[in-house]
Tab-separated table of C-alpha atoms in Angstrom:
chain	number	residue	atom	x	y	z
A	1	MET	CA	-18.587	-40.300	-11.860
A	2	ALA	CA	-20.715	-39.466	-8.511
A	3	ALA	CA	-20.686	-36.166	-6.970
A	4	LYS	CA	-17.668	-35.331	-4.775
A	5	THR	CA	-18.294	-32.992	-1.852
A	6	PHE	CA	-15.315	-31.462	0.548
A	7	ASN	CA	-17.310	-30.318	3.683
A	8	ILE	CA	-16.545	-30.319	7.272
A	9	PRO	CA	-17.613	-33.263	9.636
A	10	THR	CA	-21.209	-32.838	10.887
A	11	LEU	CA	-20.104	-32.438	14.281
A	12	MET	CA	-18.310	-29.214	13.264
A	13	GLN	CA	-21.149	-27.502	10.861
A	14	GLY	CA	-23.140	-24.625	12.196
A	15	LEU	CA	-20.912	-23.291	14.901
A	16	PRO	CA	-19.446	-19.833	15.098
A	17	PRO	CA	-15.766	-19.368	13.909
A	18	HIS	CA	-13.288	-20.727	16.431
A	19	THR	CA	-11.196	-18.548	18.328
A	20	ALA	CA	-7.608	-19.805	17.355
A	21	CYS	CA	-5.352	-17.207	15.687
A	22	GLN	CA	-4.851	-16.446	12.032
A	23	GLY	CA	-2.947	-19.691	10.330
A	24	CYS	CA	-2.911	-21.740	13.637
A	25	GLY	CA	-2.709	-25.353	13.161
A	26	HIS	CA	-5.173	-26.177	15.767
A	27	GLY	CA	-8.141	-25.673	13.226
A	28	ILE	CA	-6.669	-28.510	10.637
A	29	ALA	CA	-5.390	-30.801	13.340
A	30	GLY	CA	-9.146	-30.566	14.950
A	31	ARG	CA	-10.743	-31.224	11.624
A	32	ILE	CA	-8.926	-33.867	10.393
A	33	ILE	CA	-9.728	-35.928	13.824
A	34	TYR	CA	-13.286	-35.215	13.464
A	35	GLU	CA	-13.060	-36.593	9.720
A	36	VAL	CA	-11.574	-39.789	10.806
A	37	ILE	CA	-14.539	-40.101	13.210
A	38	GLU	CA	-17.114	-39.561	11.070
A	39	GLU	CA	-15.856	-41.993	8.561
A	40	MET	CA	-15.436	-44.550	11.159
A	41	GLY	CA	-19.195	-44.111	12.221
A	42	MET	CA	-18.275	-43.186	15.774
A	43	SER	CA	-19.631	-39.453	15.683
A	44	SER	CA	-22.181	-40.448	19.121
A	45	ASN	CA	-19.739	-42.756	20.546
A	46	CYS	CA	-16.571	-40.871	21.128
A	47	VAL	CA	-15.341	-38.443	23.678
A	48	ALA	CA	-12.504	-35.748	23.581
A	49	PHE	CA	-10.430	-34.866	26.557
A	50	HIS	CA	-8.955	-31.530	26.036
A	51	ASP	CA	-6.288	-29.837	27.808
A	52	LEU	CA	-6.511	-26.118	28.636
A	53	ALA	CA	-4.991	-23.356	26.693
A	54	CYS	CA	-4.616	-23.447	22.839
A	55	GLY	CA	-5.777	-27.220	22.985
A	56	ALA	CA	-9.326	-26.215	24.406
A	57	ASN	CA	-9.817	-24.045	21.481
A	58	MET	CA	-11.020	-27.103	19.508
A	59	LEU	CA	-13.450	-28.298	22.234
A	60	PHE	CA	-15.781	-25.425	21.298
A	61	ALA	CA	-15.306	-26.208	17.508
A	62	GLN	CA	-17.296	-29.335	17.785
A	63	LYS	CA	-20.617	-30.340	19.067
A	64	GLY	CA	-19.751	-33.721	20.235
A	65	ASN	CA	-18.654	-35.282	23.540
A	66	GLY	CA	-16.062	-33.211	25.240
A	67	PHE	CA	-14.361	-32.586	28.677
A	68	SER	CA	-11.766	-30.445	29.602
A	69	GLY	CA	-9.680	-31.073	32.736
A	70	ALA	CA	-6.898	-29.723	34.935
A	71	HIS	CA	-4.021	-28.405	32.623
A	72	GLY	CA	-1.520	-31.199	31.701
A	73	ARG	CA	-4.075	-33.857	32.879
A	74	ALA	CA	-5.654	-34.656	29.536
A	75	ILE	CA	-4.150	-38.015	29.406
A	76	PRO	CA	-4.720	-39.645	32.852
A	77	THR	CA	-8.480	-37.951	32.676
A	78	ALA	CA	-9.306	-39.769	29.332
A	79	THR	CA	-7.496	-43.183	30.902
A	80	GLY	CA	-10.112	-42.927	33.853
A	81	PHE	CA	-12.749	-42.428	31.272
A	82	LYS	CA	-11.988	-45.539	29.119
A	83	ARG	CA	-11.520	-47.840	32.037
A	84	THR	CA	-15.164	-47.350	32.905
A	85	ARG	CA	-16.538	-47.181	29.225
A	86	PRO	CA	-14.113	-49.522	26.998
A	87	ASP	CA	-16.822	-49.348	24.341
A	88	MET	CA	-16.075	-45.671	23.328
A	89	LEU	CA	-13.639	-44.002	21.297
A	90	VAL	CA	-11.394	-41.700	23.733
A	91	PHE	CA	-8.862	-39.480	22.816
A	92	SER	CA	-6.866	-36.657	24.433
A	93	TYR	CA	-6.090	-33.626	22.942
A	94	ALA	CA	-3.329	-31.361	24.213
A	95	GLY	CA	-0.295	-29.343	23.097
A	96	ASP	CA	3.474	-29.909	23.706
A	97	GLY	CA	3.520	-27.618	26.716
A	98	ALA	CA	0.961	-29.776	28.404
A	99	THR	CA	2.412	-33.085	27.533
A	100	TYR	CA	5.923	-32.561	27.453
A	101	SER	CA	6.165	-30.412	30.319
A	102	ILE	CA	3.151	-30.043	33.026
A	103	GLY	CA	1.775	-33.565	32.356
A	104	MET	CA	5.277	-35.375	31.542
A	105	GLN	CA	5.042	-37.955	34.278
A	106	HIS	CA	1.605	-39.020	32.740
A	107	THR	CA	2.721	-39.139	29.112
A	108	ILE	CA	5.358	-41.601	30.608
A	109	HIS	CA	3.363	-43.806	32.865
A	110	THR	CA	0.375	-44.062	30.748
A	111	ALA	CA	2.825	-45.588	27.964
A	112	LEU	CA	4.399	-47.609	30.827
A	113	ARG	CA	0.963	-49.007	31.679
A	114	ASN	CA	-0.011	-49.209	28.002
A	115	GLU	CA	-3.483	-47.791	28.614
A	116	ASN	CA	-5.907	-48.602	25.827
A	117	ILE	CA	-6.326	-44.867	24.956
A	118	THR	CA	-5.345	-42.289	22.099
A	119	ALA	CA	-3.200	-39.222	22.876
A	120	ILE	CA	-3.228	-36.518	20.342
A	121	VAL	CA	-0.273	-33.893	20.962
A	122	VAL	CA	-0.159	-30.753	18.589
A	123	ASN	CA	3.488	-29.523	19.068
A	124	ASN	CA	3.850	-25.961	18.200
A	125	THR	CA	7.287	-25.625	20.028
A	126	ASN	CA	6.136	-23.144	22.645
A	127	PHE	CA	3.466	-22.288	25.049
A	128	GLY	CA	0.952	-20.696	22.877
A	129	MET	CA	-1.844	-19.100	24.907
A	130	THR	CA	0.260	-18.012	27.670
A	131	GLY	CA	2.337	-15.661	25.375
A	132	GLY	CA	4.940	-17.790	23.422
A	133	GLN	CA	7.090	-19.201	26.443
A	134	MET	CA	9.916	-21.890	25.797
A	135	SER	CA	8.550	-25.487	25.929
A	136	PRO	CA	10.646	-28.536	26.049
A	137	ALA	CA	10.172	-28.990	22.315
A	138	THR	CA	11.725	-25.343	21.507
A	139	LEU	CA	14.507	-25.954	18.893
A	140	ILE	CA	17.800	-24.685	19.890
A	141	GLY	CA	18.269	-21.085	18.702
A	142	GLN	CA	14.656	-20.459	18.785
A	143	LYS	CA	13.742	-16.812	20.236
A	144	THR	CA	10.850	-17.202	22.805
A	145	THR	CA	9.356	-14.641	25.314
A	146	SER	CA	11.559	-16.392	28.204
A	147	SER	CA	14.180	-17.353	26.057
A	148	PRO	CA	14.693	-13.806	24.285
A	149	LYS	CA	18.263	-14.493	22.906
A	150	GLY	CA	17.432	-17.935	21.705
A	151	ARG	CA	17.417	-21.327	23.344
A	152	THR	CA	20.836	-22.727	24.197
A	153	ALA	CA	21.640	-26.428	24.864
A	154	GLU	CA	23.922	-25.207	27.916
A	155	LEU	CA	21.310	-23.243	29.413
A	156	ASN	CA	18.118	-24.652	28.684
A	157	GLY	CA	18.937	-28.363	27.666
A	158	ASN	CA	18.304	-30.159	24.451
A	159	PRO	CA	14.588	-30.412	22.759
A	160	ILE	CA	12.527	-33.160	23.630
A	161	ASP	CA	12.011	-35.748	20.961
A	162	ILE	CA	9.187	-37.960	21.940
A	163	THR	CA	10.008	-40.797	19.718
A	164	GLU	CA	13.414	-41.191	21.515
A	165	VAL	CA	11.557	-41.017	24.693
A	166	TYR	CA	9.346	-43.777	23.768
A	167	SER	CA	11.694	-45.843	21.710
A	168	GLY	CA	11.753	-49.426	23.173
A	169	MET	CA	8.426	-49.072	25.074
A	170	LYS	CA	5.894	-51.476	24.203
A	171	ILE	CA	3.047	-49.384	23.094
A	172	ALA	CA	0.668	-49.968	20.330
A	173	TYR	CA	1.506	-47.123	18.075
A	174	LEU	CA	3.464	-44.106	17.680
A	175	ALA	CA	3.413	-41.650	14.704
A	176	ARG	CA	4.161	-37.981	14.035
A	177	GLY	CA	2.384	-36.237	11.346
A	178	SER	CA	2.409	-32.323	10.159
A	179	VAL	CA	0.120	-29.913	8.953
A	180	ASP	CA	2.364	-27.760	6.604
A	181	SER	CA	1.320	-29.502	3.207
A	182	VAL	CA	-1.608	-31.403	1.956
A	183	ALA	CA	0.468	-34.423	1.339
A	184	ASN	CA	1.382	-34.295	5.104
A	185	ILE	CA	-2.186	-33.480	6.337
A	186	ASN	CA	-3.470	-36.507	4.321
A	187	LYS	CA	-0.780	-38.752	5.863
A	188	THR	CA	-1.539	-37.429	9.450
A	189	LYS	CA	-5.156	-38.232	9.020
A	190	ALA	CA	-4.105	-41.847	8.071
A	191	TYR	CA	-2.071	-42.131	11.208
A	192	ILE	CA	-4.955	-40.749	13.250
A	193	ARG	CA	-7.080	-43.453	11.739
A	194	LYS	CA	-4.800	-46.086	12.574
A	195	ALA	CA	-4.317	-44.986	16.016
A	196	PHE	CA	-7.862	-44.947	16.404
A	197	GLU	CA	-8.537	-48.517	14.845
A	198	LYS	CA	-5.866	-49.946	17.078
A	199	GLN	CA	-7.566	-48.641	20.212
A	200	MET	CA	-10.996	-49.930	19.278
A	201	ALA	CA	-9.184	-53.252	18.925
A	202	GLY	CA	-8.005	-53.101	22.203
A	203	CYS	CA	-4.054	-52.836	21.057
A	204	GLY	CA	-2.983	-50.649	23.533
A	205	PHE	CA	-1.682	-46.861	23.990
A	206	SER	CA	-1.565	-45.152	20.764
A	207	PHE	CA	-0.055	-41.774	20.439
A	208	VAL	CA	0.320	-39.175	17.485
A	209	GLU	CA	2.417	-35.971	17.589
A	210	ILE	CA	1.046	-33.443	14.810
A	211	MET	CA	3.784	-30.689	14.177
A	212	ALA	CA	1.832	-27.104	13.606
A	213	PRO	CA	2.736	-23.616	13.071
A	214	CYS	CA	2.207	-20.838	15.565
A	215	PRO	CA	2.644	-17.611	13.385
A	216	THR	CA	1.651	-15.293	16.323
A	217	ASN	CA	4.257	-16.381	18.746
A	218	TRP	CA	6.974	-17.278	16.117
A	219	GLY	CA	6.377	-13.544	15.139
A	220	MET	CA	5.870	-14.454	11.559
A	221	THR	CA	3.471	-14.194	8.802
A	222	ALA	CA	1.271	-17.463	8.336
A	223	LEU	CA	2.675	-18.293	5.100
A	224	GLY	CA	6.301	-17.538	6.530
A	225	SER	CA	5.560	-19.878	9.323
A	226	ILE	CA	4.738	-22.857	6.968
A	227	LYS	CA	8.014	-22.132	5.548
A	228	ARG	CA	9.969	-22.225	8.838
A	229	MET	CA	8.249	-25.694	9.569
A	230	GLN	CA	9.451	-26.756	6.427
A	231	ASP	CA	13.157	-25.611	6.531
A	232	GLU	CA	13.608	-25.969	10.254
A	233	VAL	CA	11.091	-27.527	12.289
A	234	LEU	CA	10.403	-30.804	10.293
A	235	LYS	CA	14.335	-31.518	9.729
A	236	LEU	CA	14.652	-31.980	13.618
A	237	TYR	CA	11.027	-33.807	13.830
A	238	PRO	CA	10.515	-35.935	10.844
A	239	VAL	CA	7.111	-37.186	9.849
A	240	GLY	CA	6.590	-40.940	9.951
A	241	GLU	CA	5.505	-43.867	11.866
A	242	TYR	CA	7.926	-44.871	14.469
A	243	ILE	CA	6.145	-47.674	16.592
A	244	ASP	CA	3.333	-49.955	15.159
A	245	GLY	CA	2.946	-52.606	17.671
A	246	GLY	CA	0.321	-55.595	17.518
A	247	ALA	CA	-1.937	-56.718	20.049
A	248	LYS	CA	-1.594	-56.885	23.992
B	1	MET	CA	-19.256	-28.435	-12.899
B	2	VAL	CA	-17.603	-27.185	-9.644
B	3	LYS	CA	-19.300	-25.144	-6.988
B	4	ILE	CA	-17.307	-23.332	-4.464
B	5	THR	CA	-19.037	-21.985	-1.274
B	6	TYR	CA	-16.716	-19.524	0.583
B	7	ASN	CA	-17.759	-18.309	3.754
B	8	ALA	CA	-15.836	-14.918	3.840
B	9	ALA	CA	-16.803	-14.095	7.301
B	10	ARG	CA	-14.976	-17.194	8.661
B	11	CYS	CA	-11.900	-16.499	6.759
B	12	LYS	CA	-8.876	-15.159	9.074
B	13	GLY	CA	-6.779	-14.234	5.944
B	14	CYS	CA	-3.937	-16.913	6.403
B	15	HIS	CA	-3.820	-17.396	2.468
B	16	TYR	CA	-2.814	-21.066	2.838
B	17	CYS	CA	-5.286	-21.822	0.158
B	18	VAL	CA	-3.686	-19.455	-2.424
B	19	ASN	CA	-0.176	-21.185	-1.677
B	20	ALA	CA	-1.755	-24.764	-1.664
B	21	CYS	CA	-3.711	-24.317	-5.111
B	22	PRO	CA	-2.146	-26.539	-7.823
B	23	LYS	CA	-4.150	-24.642	-10.516
B	24	LYS	CA	-3.563	-21.098	-9.221
B	25	CYS	CA	-6.876	-20.403	-9.457
B	26	ILE	CA	-7.297	-18.717	-5.900
B	27	THR	CA	-5.915	-15.104	-5.663
B	28	LEU	CA	-6.375	-12.156	-3.067
B	29	SER	CA	-9.655	-10.038	-3.582
B	30	GLY	CA	-8.292	-6.945	-2.514
B	31	ASP	CA	-11.348	-6.853	0.017
B	32	THR	CA	-11.411	-7.271	3.768
B	33	ASN	CA	-14.329	-8.980	5.841
B	34	ASN	CA	-15.771	-7.603	8.965
B	35	ALA	CA	-12.859	-8.951	11.215
B	36	GLY	CA	-10.217	-7.042	8.991
B	37	TYR	CA	-8.736	-9.952	7.298
B	38	GLU	CA	-7.958	-9.933	3.482
B	39	THR	CA	-10.302	-12.323	1.692
B	40	VAL	CA	-9.659	-14.294	-1.427
B	41	LYS	CA	-11.672	-15.055	-4.461
B	42	PHE	CA	-11.805	-18.424	-6.628
B	43	ASN	CA	-11.807	-19.047	-10.353
B	44	GLU	CA	-14.488	-21.717	-10.695
B	45	THR	CA	-13.804	-22.268	-14.253
B	46	GLU	CA	-9.996	-23.499	-13.768
B	47	CYS	CA	-10.900	-25.447	-10.662
B	48	VAL	CA	-10.436	-29.208	-10.632
B	49	ALA	CA	-12.090	-29.960	-7.443
B	50	CYS	CA	-8.861	-31.537	-5.664
B	51	GLY	CA	-9.978	-30.330	-2.452
B	52	SER	CA	-6.318	-28.702	-1.570
B	53	CYS	CA	-7.659	-25.620	-0.374
B	54	TYR	CA	-10.354	-27.141	1.901
B	55	THR	CA	-7.700	-29.537	3.280
B	56	VAL	CA	-5.359	-26.463	4.374
B	57	CYS	CA	-8.109	-24.208	5.792
B	58	PRO	CA	-7.899	-23.931	9.509
B	59	ASP	CA	-11.022	-21.755	9.593
B	60	TYR	CA	-13.314	-24.169	7.637
B	61	ALA	CA	-14.300	-21.301	5.020
B	62	ILE	CA	-14.509	-23.366	2.122
B	63	VAL	CA	-16.924	-26.033	0.640
B	64	ILE	CA	-16.352	-27.907	-2.565
B	65	GLU	CA	-18.990	-29.704	-4.555
B	66	LYS	CA	-18.235	-31.408	-8.020
B	67	GLU	CA	-20.802	-33.021	-10.303
B	68	ASP	CA	-20.139	-34.804	-13.484
């Protein structure tokens, strides 16, 4: 048998430790994206469009092309770049606060136009870097710094499920992964690969949501946050492929 | 023969690897790194190089090489 090696992608090697908190899901999400890019041979031909806040941590964890625009505007910035350079692999990387709250208009209209880009959203059910405020994806009953008694449907509305928002829209690909276990991480990697391949084939808008833990703002240990994901979060936001469309 | 390269300075002590190892060959070292996080230690003789610890590590502290 040939030698088997598990090592991080070339674009991430030789850099200082990234600035995400202990047990943060961004580290795993960022790594699997660049593993897919390296496997596809696109390392020198890809551009990452990062959002601000926790999503930008991963911009400094890689040596490839990257750009960070205004908060919540990672998707339209990526759209503009892709229209001028359709040969390059273009993806946006943002959190749930930016995608479902600050930049919700872009999340909807980019899908309506079926832009040929990939949007990756890391959903940790709160605004992480600003101190753990409630986001549209916060679960009912979840305590955050802006909902200290827990979110209620009467006062704050129901949590957003992007698979329901996009249901019926003619986009190329929609999937939800998770970083809570080895099996789900490998599944998520396959979803990202499929989304990138659809983009390079010109099929249209592909969207991958990655559920991630936020131990710091959930007020838990790292292993406790993984347990909460499996017990509560993934029951409301199940992992799977939701839209698998063909060519334009 | 499995060779595990563990960069303890990068480790943030989340212990996801301890939880994920199917052979239970990762244990707490009882030692801390310069940043104050409790690091782990590996039993290379029991390791089957499945890559689970590498997969769940958010801080890129583990490299695994296997040669037969």
